[in-house]
Short mmCIF file of C-alpha atoms and ligand atoms in Angstrom, two decimals:
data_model
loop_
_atom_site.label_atom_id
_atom_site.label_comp_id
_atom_site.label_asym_id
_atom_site.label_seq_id
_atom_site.Cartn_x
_atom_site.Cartn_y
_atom_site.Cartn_z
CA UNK A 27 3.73 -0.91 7.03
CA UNK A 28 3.45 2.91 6.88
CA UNK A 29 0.56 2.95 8.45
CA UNK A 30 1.41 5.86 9.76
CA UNK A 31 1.08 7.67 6.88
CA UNK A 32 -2.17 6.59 5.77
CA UNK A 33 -3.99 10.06 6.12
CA UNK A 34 -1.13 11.94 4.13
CA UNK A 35 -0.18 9.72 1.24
CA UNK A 36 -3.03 9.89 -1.24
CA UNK A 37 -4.02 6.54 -2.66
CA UNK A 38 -2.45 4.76 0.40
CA UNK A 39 -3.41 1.30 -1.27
CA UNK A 40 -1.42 1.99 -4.33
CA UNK A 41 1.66 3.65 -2.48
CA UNK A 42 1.92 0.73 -0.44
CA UNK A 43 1.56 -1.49 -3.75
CA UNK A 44 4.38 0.52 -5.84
CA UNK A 45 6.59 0.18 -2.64
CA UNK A 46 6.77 -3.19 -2.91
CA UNK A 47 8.93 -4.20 -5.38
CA UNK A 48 10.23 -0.44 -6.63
CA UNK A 49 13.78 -1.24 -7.80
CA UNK A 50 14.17 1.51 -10.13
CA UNK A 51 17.66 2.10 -11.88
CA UNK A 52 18.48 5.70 -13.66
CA UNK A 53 21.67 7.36 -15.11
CA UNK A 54 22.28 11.19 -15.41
CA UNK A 55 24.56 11.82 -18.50
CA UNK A 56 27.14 13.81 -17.69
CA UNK A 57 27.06 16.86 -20.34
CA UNK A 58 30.09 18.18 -19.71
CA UNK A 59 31.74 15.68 -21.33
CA UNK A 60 28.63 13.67 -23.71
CA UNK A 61 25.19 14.68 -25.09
CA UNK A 62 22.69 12.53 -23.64
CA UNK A 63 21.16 11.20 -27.38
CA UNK A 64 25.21 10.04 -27.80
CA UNK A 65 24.95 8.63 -24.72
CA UNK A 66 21.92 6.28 -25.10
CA UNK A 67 23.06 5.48 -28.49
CA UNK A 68 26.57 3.95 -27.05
CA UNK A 69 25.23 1.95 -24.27
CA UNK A 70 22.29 0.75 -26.20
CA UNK A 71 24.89 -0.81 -28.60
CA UNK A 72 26.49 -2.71 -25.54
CA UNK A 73 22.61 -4.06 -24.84
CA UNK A 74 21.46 -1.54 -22.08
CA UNK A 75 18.04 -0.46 -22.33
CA UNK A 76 17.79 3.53 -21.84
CA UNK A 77 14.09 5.18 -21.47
CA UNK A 78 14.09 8.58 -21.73
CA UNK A 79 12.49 10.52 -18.93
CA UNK A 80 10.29 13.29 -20.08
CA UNK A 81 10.95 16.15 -17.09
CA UNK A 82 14.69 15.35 -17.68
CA UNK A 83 16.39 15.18 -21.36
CA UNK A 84 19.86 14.53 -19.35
CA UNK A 85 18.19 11.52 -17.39
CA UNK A 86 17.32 8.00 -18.22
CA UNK A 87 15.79 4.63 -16.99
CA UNK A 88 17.78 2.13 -17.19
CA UNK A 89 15.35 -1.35 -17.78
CA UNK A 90 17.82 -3.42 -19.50
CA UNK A 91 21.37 -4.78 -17.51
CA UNK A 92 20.53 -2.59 -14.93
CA UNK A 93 22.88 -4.86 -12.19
CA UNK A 94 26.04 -3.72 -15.02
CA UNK A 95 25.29 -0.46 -15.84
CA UNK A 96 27.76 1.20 -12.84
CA UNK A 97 30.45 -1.19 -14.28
CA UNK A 98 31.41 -0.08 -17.69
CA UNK A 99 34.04 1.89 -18.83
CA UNK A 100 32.22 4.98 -20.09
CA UNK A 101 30.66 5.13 -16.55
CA UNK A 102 34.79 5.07 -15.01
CA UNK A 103 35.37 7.78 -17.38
CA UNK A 104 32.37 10.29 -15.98
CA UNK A 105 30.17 10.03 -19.15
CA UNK A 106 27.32 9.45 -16.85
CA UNK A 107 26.37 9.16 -13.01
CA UNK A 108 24.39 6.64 -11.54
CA UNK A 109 21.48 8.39 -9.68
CA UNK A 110 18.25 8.34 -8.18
CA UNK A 111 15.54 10.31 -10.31
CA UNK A 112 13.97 11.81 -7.06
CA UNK A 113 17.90 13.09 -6.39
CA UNK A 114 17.90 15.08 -9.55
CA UNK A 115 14.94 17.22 -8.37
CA UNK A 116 16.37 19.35 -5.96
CA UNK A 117 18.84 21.12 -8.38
CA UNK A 118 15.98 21.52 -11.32
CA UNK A 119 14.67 23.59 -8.61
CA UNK A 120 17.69 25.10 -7.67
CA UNK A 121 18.12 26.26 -11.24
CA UNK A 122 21.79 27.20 -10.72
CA UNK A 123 23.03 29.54 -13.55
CA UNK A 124 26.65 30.08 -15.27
CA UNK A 125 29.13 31.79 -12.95
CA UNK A 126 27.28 31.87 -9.84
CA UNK A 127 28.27 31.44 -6.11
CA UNK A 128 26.29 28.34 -4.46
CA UNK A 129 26.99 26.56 -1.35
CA UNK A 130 25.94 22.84 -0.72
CA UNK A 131 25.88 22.49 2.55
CA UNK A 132 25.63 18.51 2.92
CA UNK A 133 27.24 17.37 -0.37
CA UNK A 134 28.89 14.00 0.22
CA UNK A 135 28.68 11.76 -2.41
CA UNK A 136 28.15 14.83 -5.11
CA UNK A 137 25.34 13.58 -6.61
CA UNK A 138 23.53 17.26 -6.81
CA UNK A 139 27.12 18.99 -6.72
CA UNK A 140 27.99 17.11 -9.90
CA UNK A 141 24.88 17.81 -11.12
CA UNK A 142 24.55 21.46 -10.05
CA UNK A 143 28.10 21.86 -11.81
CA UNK A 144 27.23 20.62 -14.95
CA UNK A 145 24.00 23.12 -15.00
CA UNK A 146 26.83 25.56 -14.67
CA UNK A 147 29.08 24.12 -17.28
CA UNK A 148 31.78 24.18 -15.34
CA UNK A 149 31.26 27.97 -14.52
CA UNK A 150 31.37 30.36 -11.16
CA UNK A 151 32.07 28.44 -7.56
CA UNK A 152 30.42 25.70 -5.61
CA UNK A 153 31.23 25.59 -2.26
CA UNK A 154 30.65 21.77 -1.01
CA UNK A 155 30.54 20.73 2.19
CA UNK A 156 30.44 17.65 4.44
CA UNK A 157 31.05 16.69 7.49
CA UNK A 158 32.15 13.14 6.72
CA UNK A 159 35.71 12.54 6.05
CA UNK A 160 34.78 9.21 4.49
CA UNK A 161 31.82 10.81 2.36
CA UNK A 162 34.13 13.23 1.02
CA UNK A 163 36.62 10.79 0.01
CA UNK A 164 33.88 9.82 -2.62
CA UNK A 165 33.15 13.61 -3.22
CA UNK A 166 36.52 14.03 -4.40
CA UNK A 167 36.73 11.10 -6.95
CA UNK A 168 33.18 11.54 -8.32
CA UNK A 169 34.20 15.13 -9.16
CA UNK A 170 37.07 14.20 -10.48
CA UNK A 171 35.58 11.30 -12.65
CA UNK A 172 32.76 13.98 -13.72
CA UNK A 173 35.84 16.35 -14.93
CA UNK A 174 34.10 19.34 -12.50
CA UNK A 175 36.69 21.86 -12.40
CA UNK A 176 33.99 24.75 -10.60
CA UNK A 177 33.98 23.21 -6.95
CA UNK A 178 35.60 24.02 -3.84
CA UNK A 179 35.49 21.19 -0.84
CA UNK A 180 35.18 22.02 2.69
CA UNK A 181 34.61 19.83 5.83
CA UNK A 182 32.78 21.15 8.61
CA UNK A 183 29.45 21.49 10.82
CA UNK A 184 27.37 22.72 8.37
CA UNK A 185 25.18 23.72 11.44
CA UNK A 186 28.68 26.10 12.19
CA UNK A 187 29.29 27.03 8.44
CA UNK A 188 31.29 30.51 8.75
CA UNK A 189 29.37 33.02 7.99
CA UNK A 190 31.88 35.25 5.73
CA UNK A 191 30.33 35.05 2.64
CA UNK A 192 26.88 34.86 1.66
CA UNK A 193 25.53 32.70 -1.44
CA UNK A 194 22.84 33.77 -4.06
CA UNK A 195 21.55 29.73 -4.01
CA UNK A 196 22.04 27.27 -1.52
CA UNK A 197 21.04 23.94 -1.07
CA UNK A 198 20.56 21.72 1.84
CA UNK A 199 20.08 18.26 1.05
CA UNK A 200 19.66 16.96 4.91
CA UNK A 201 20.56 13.63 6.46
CA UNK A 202 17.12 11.87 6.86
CA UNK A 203 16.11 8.50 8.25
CA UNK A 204 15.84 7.81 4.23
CA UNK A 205 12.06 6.10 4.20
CA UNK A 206 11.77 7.22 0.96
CA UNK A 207 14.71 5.54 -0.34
CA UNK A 208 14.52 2.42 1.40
CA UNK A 209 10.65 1.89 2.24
CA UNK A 210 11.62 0.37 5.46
CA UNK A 211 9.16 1.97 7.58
CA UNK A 212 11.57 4.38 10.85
CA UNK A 213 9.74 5.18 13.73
CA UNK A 214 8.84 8.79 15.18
CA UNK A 215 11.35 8.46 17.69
CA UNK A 216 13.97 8.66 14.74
CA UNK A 217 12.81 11.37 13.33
CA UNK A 218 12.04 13.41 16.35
CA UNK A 219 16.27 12.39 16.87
CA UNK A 220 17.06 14.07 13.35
CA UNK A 221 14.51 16.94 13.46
CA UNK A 222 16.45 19.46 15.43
CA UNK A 223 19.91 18.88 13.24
CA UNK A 224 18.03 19.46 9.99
CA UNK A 225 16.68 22.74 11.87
CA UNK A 226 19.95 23.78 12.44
CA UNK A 227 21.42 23.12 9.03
CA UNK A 228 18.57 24.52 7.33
CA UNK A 229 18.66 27.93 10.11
CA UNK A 230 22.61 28.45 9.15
CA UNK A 231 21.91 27.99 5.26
CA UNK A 232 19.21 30.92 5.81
CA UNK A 233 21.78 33.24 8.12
CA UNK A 234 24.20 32.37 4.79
CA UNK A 235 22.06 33.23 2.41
CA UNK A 236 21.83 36.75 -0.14
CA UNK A 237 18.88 39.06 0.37
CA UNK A 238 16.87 37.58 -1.95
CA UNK A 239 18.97 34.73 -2.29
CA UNK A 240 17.25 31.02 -2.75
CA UNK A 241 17.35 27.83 -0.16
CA UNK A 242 16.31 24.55 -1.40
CA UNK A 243 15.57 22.15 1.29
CA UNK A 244 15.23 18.27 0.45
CA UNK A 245 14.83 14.86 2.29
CA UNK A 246 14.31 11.86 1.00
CA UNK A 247 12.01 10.65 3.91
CA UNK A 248 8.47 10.64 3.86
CA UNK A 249 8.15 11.68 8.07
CA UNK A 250 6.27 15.34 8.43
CA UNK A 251 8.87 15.77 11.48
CA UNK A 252 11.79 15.62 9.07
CA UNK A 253 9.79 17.45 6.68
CA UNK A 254 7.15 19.91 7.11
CA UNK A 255 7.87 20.52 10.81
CA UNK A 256 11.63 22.07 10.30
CA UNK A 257 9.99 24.14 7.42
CA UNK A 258 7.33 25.36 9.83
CA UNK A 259 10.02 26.11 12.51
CA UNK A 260 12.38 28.54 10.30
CA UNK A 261 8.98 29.97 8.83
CA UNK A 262 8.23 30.52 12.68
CA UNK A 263 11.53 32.03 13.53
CA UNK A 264 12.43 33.80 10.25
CA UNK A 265 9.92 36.77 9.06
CA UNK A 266 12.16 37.01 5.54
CA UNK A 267 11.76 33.19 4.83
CA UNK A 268 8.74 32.24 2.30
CA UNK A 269 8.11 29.11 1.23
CA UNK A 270 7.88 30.00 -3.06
CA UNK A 271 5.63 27.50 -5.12
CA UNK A 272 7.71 25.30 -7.51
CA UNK A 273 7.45 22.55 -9.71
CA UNK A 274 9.58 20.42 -12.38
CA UNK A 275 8.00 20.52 -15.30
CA UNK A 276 6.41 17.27 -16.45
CA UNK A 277 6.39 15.59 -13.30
CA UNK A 278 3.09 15.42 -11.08
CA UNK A 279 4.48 15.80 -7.09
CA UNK A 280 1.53 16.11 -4.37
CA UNK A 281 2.09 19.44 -2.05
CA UNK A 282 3.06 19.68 1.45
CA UNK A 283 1.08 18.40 4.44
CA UNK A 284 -0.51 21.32 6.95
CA UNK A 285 -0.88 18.55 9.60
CA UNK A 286 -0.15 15.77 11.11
CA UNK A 287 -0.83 13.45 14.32
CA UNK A 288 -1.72 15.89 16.66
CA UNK A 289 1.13 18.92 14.93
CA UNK A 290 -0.37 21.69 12.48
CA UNK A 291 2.59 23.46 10.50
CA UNK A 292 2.74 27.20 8.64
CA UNK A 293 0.09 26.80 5.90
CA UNK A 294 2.61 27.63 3.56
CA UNK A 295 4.08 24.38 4.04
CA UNK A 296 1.47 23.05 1.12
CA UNK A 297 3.82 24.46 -1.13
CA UNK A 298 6.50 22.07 -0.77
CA UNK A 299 6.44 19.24 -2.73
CA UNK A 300 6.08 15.19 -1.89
CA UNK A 301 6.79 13.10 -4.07
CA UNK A 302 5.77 9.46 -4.30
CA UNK A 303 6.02 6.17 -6.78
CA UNK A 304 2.53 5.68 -7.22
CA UNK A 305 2.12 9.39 -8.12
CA UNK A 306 5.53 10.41 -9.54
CA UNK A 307 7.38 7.34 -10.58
CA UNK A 308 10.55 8.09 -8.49
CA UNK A 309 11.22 7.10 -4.42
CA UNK A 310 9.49 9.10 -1.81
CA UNK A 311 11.41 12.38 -1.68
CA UNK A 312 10.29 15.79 -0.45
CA UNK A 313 11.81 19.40 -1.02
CA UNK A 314 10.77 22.78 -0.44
CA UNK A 315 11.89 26.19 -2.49
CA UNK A 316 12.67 28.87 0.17
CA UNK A 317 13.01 32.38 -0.67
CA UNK A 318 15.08 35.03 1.85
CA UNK A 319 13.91 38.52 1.70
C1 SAM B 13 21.44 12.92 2.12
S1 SAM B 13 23.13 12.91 2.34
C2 SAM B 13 23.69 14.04 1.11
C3 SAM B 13 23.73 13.46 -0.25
C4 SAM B 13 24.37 14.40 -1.26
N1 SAM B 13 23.73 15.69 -1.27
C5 SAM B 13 24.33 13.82 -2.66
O1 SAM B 13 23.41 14.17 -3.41
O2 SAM B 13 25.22 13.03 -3.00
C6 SAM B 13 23.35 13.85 3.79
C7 SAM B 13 24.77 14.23 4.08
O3 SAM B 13 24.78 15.08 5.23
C8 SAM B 13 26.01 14.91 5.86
N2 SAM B 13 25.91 15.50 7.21
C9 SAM B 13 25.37 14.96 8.33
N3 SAM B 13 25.47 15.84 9.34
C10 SAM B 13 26.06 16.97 8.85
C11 SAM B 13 26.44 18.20 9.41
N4 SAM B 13 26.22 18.49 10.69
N5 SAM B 13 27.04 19.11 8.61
C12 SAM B 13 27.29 18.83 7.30
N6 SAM B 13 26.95 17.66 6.72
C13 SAM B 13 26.35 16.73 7.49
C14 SAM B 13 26.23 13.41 5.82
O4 SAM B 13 27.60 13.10 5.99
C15 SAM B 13 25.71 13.07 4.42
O5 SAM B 13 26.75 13.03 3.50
#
């Protein structure tokens, strides 16, 4: 399985180890409407086990009652979401301030909308978008359950987004064949099928973005085509796009791959960041920090 990857991931033997049984369970606590130390205090008292995790105060594992922790009442009432760790990353990097104006151009369920709004405390605009009907419908009651009052929904092509206004942050969290999620191994072909629509999404959230403006890209899916490639191609295309190093503090991420197979990308693709179980303790996830001169 992932053999594939063996020249990229480093410790292959381990990743493939870690993959095996990786059933990880964390909560984001909502802080517009708890403190996270309040938080882990009431479900502990119901018999949940919370560890804290260190990059994150607003994030916890959940290692006790995991299979009942999106069943209680303080999770119907929005006191926390149920989400992947690697999913937190991409606003961290992000770092969406008060009153800002920040599109998300493929926001269905609101995972990172929710989260980006509470960064914001409820503050400025964020333009979500989807192109799912049926996605949205779970936009619109997660952001209701979260009590975000700062988001405006849209449905559309994000590869068609109008371009009347332009955004100071943006982020594109792309459909993906999801490897990293799932660690069922997708083939090339799959990717190669996605590649071009992630291009496209990622192109328009570049045409939509400020001079100087920011464009976080993620995936979670561990294929270079999904990945490095449609970096490499807006690098190619763009002269104002850079790829700008990043990190979240306190958690180790391995960079970017310059190639691949028989493809070599822009060598300023190794500062994107992978990030892997074995290495990172979260799913396989990748995102990039794009800057637009
Ligand atoms: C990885 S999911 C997004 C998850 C979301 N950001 C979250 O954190 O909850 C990718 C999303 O892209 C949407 N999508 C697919 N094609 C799209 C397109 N052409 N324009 C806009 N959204 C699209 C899918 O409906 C899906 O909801």
């Amino acid at each position: 399985m992932f053999e594939k990857y063996r020249e990229i991931i480093p410790k292959f033997d381990k990743f493939l180890e870690s993959v095996k049984d990786f059933r990880l369970v964390s909560i984001r606590a909502n802080i517009l409407k708890t403190r996270p130390s309040l938080l882990k205090k009431c479900l502990e008292e119901k018999g949940f086990g919370l560890k804290s995790v260190k990059w994150y105060s607003s994030a916890f594992i959940v290692e006790r009652k995991k299979e009942l922790v999106g069943k209680t009442l303080e999770h119907m009432l929005g006191y926390y979401y149920v989400q992947r760790l690697e999913s937190m990353i991409p606003a961290l990097i992000l770092k969406p301030k008060k009153h800002e104006l920040i599109l998300d151009l493929c926001a269905a369920p609101g995972s990172k909308t929710t989260q980006i709004a509470e960064l914001m405390r409820n503050t400025g605009r964020i333009i979500a978008n989807d192109i799912s009907e049926k996605r949205l419908k779970a936009l619109f009651s997660n952001l209701e359950r979260q009590g975000v009052v700062n988001v405006s929904v849209t449905k559309c092509d994000g590869r068609k987004f109008p371009k009347i206004v332009k955004f100071r942050k943006i982020l594109v969290d792309a459909p993906c064949t999801a490897e990293g999620r799932s660690f069922k191994e997708r083939s090339i072909a799959e990717s190669k099928k996605l590649c071009d629509k992630q291009y496209k999404l990622l192109k328009r959230a570049v045409e939509l973005c400020e001079s100087n403006g920011i464009v976080v890209y993620s995936t979670c899916t561990l294929s270079p085509i999904e990945n490095e490639l449609v970096i490499s191609r807006i690098l190619g295309e763009f002269e104002n796009v850079r790829v700008e190093k990043t990190k979240v503090k306190g958690i180790k991420a391995c960079n970017g791959v310059e190639e691949w197979k028989n493809m070599k990308f822009e060598s300023s693709v190794k500062k994107c960041l992978r990030f892997y179980p074995h290495i990172s303790c979260t799913g396989g996830f990748f995102a990039a920090k794009l800057r637009v001169r």
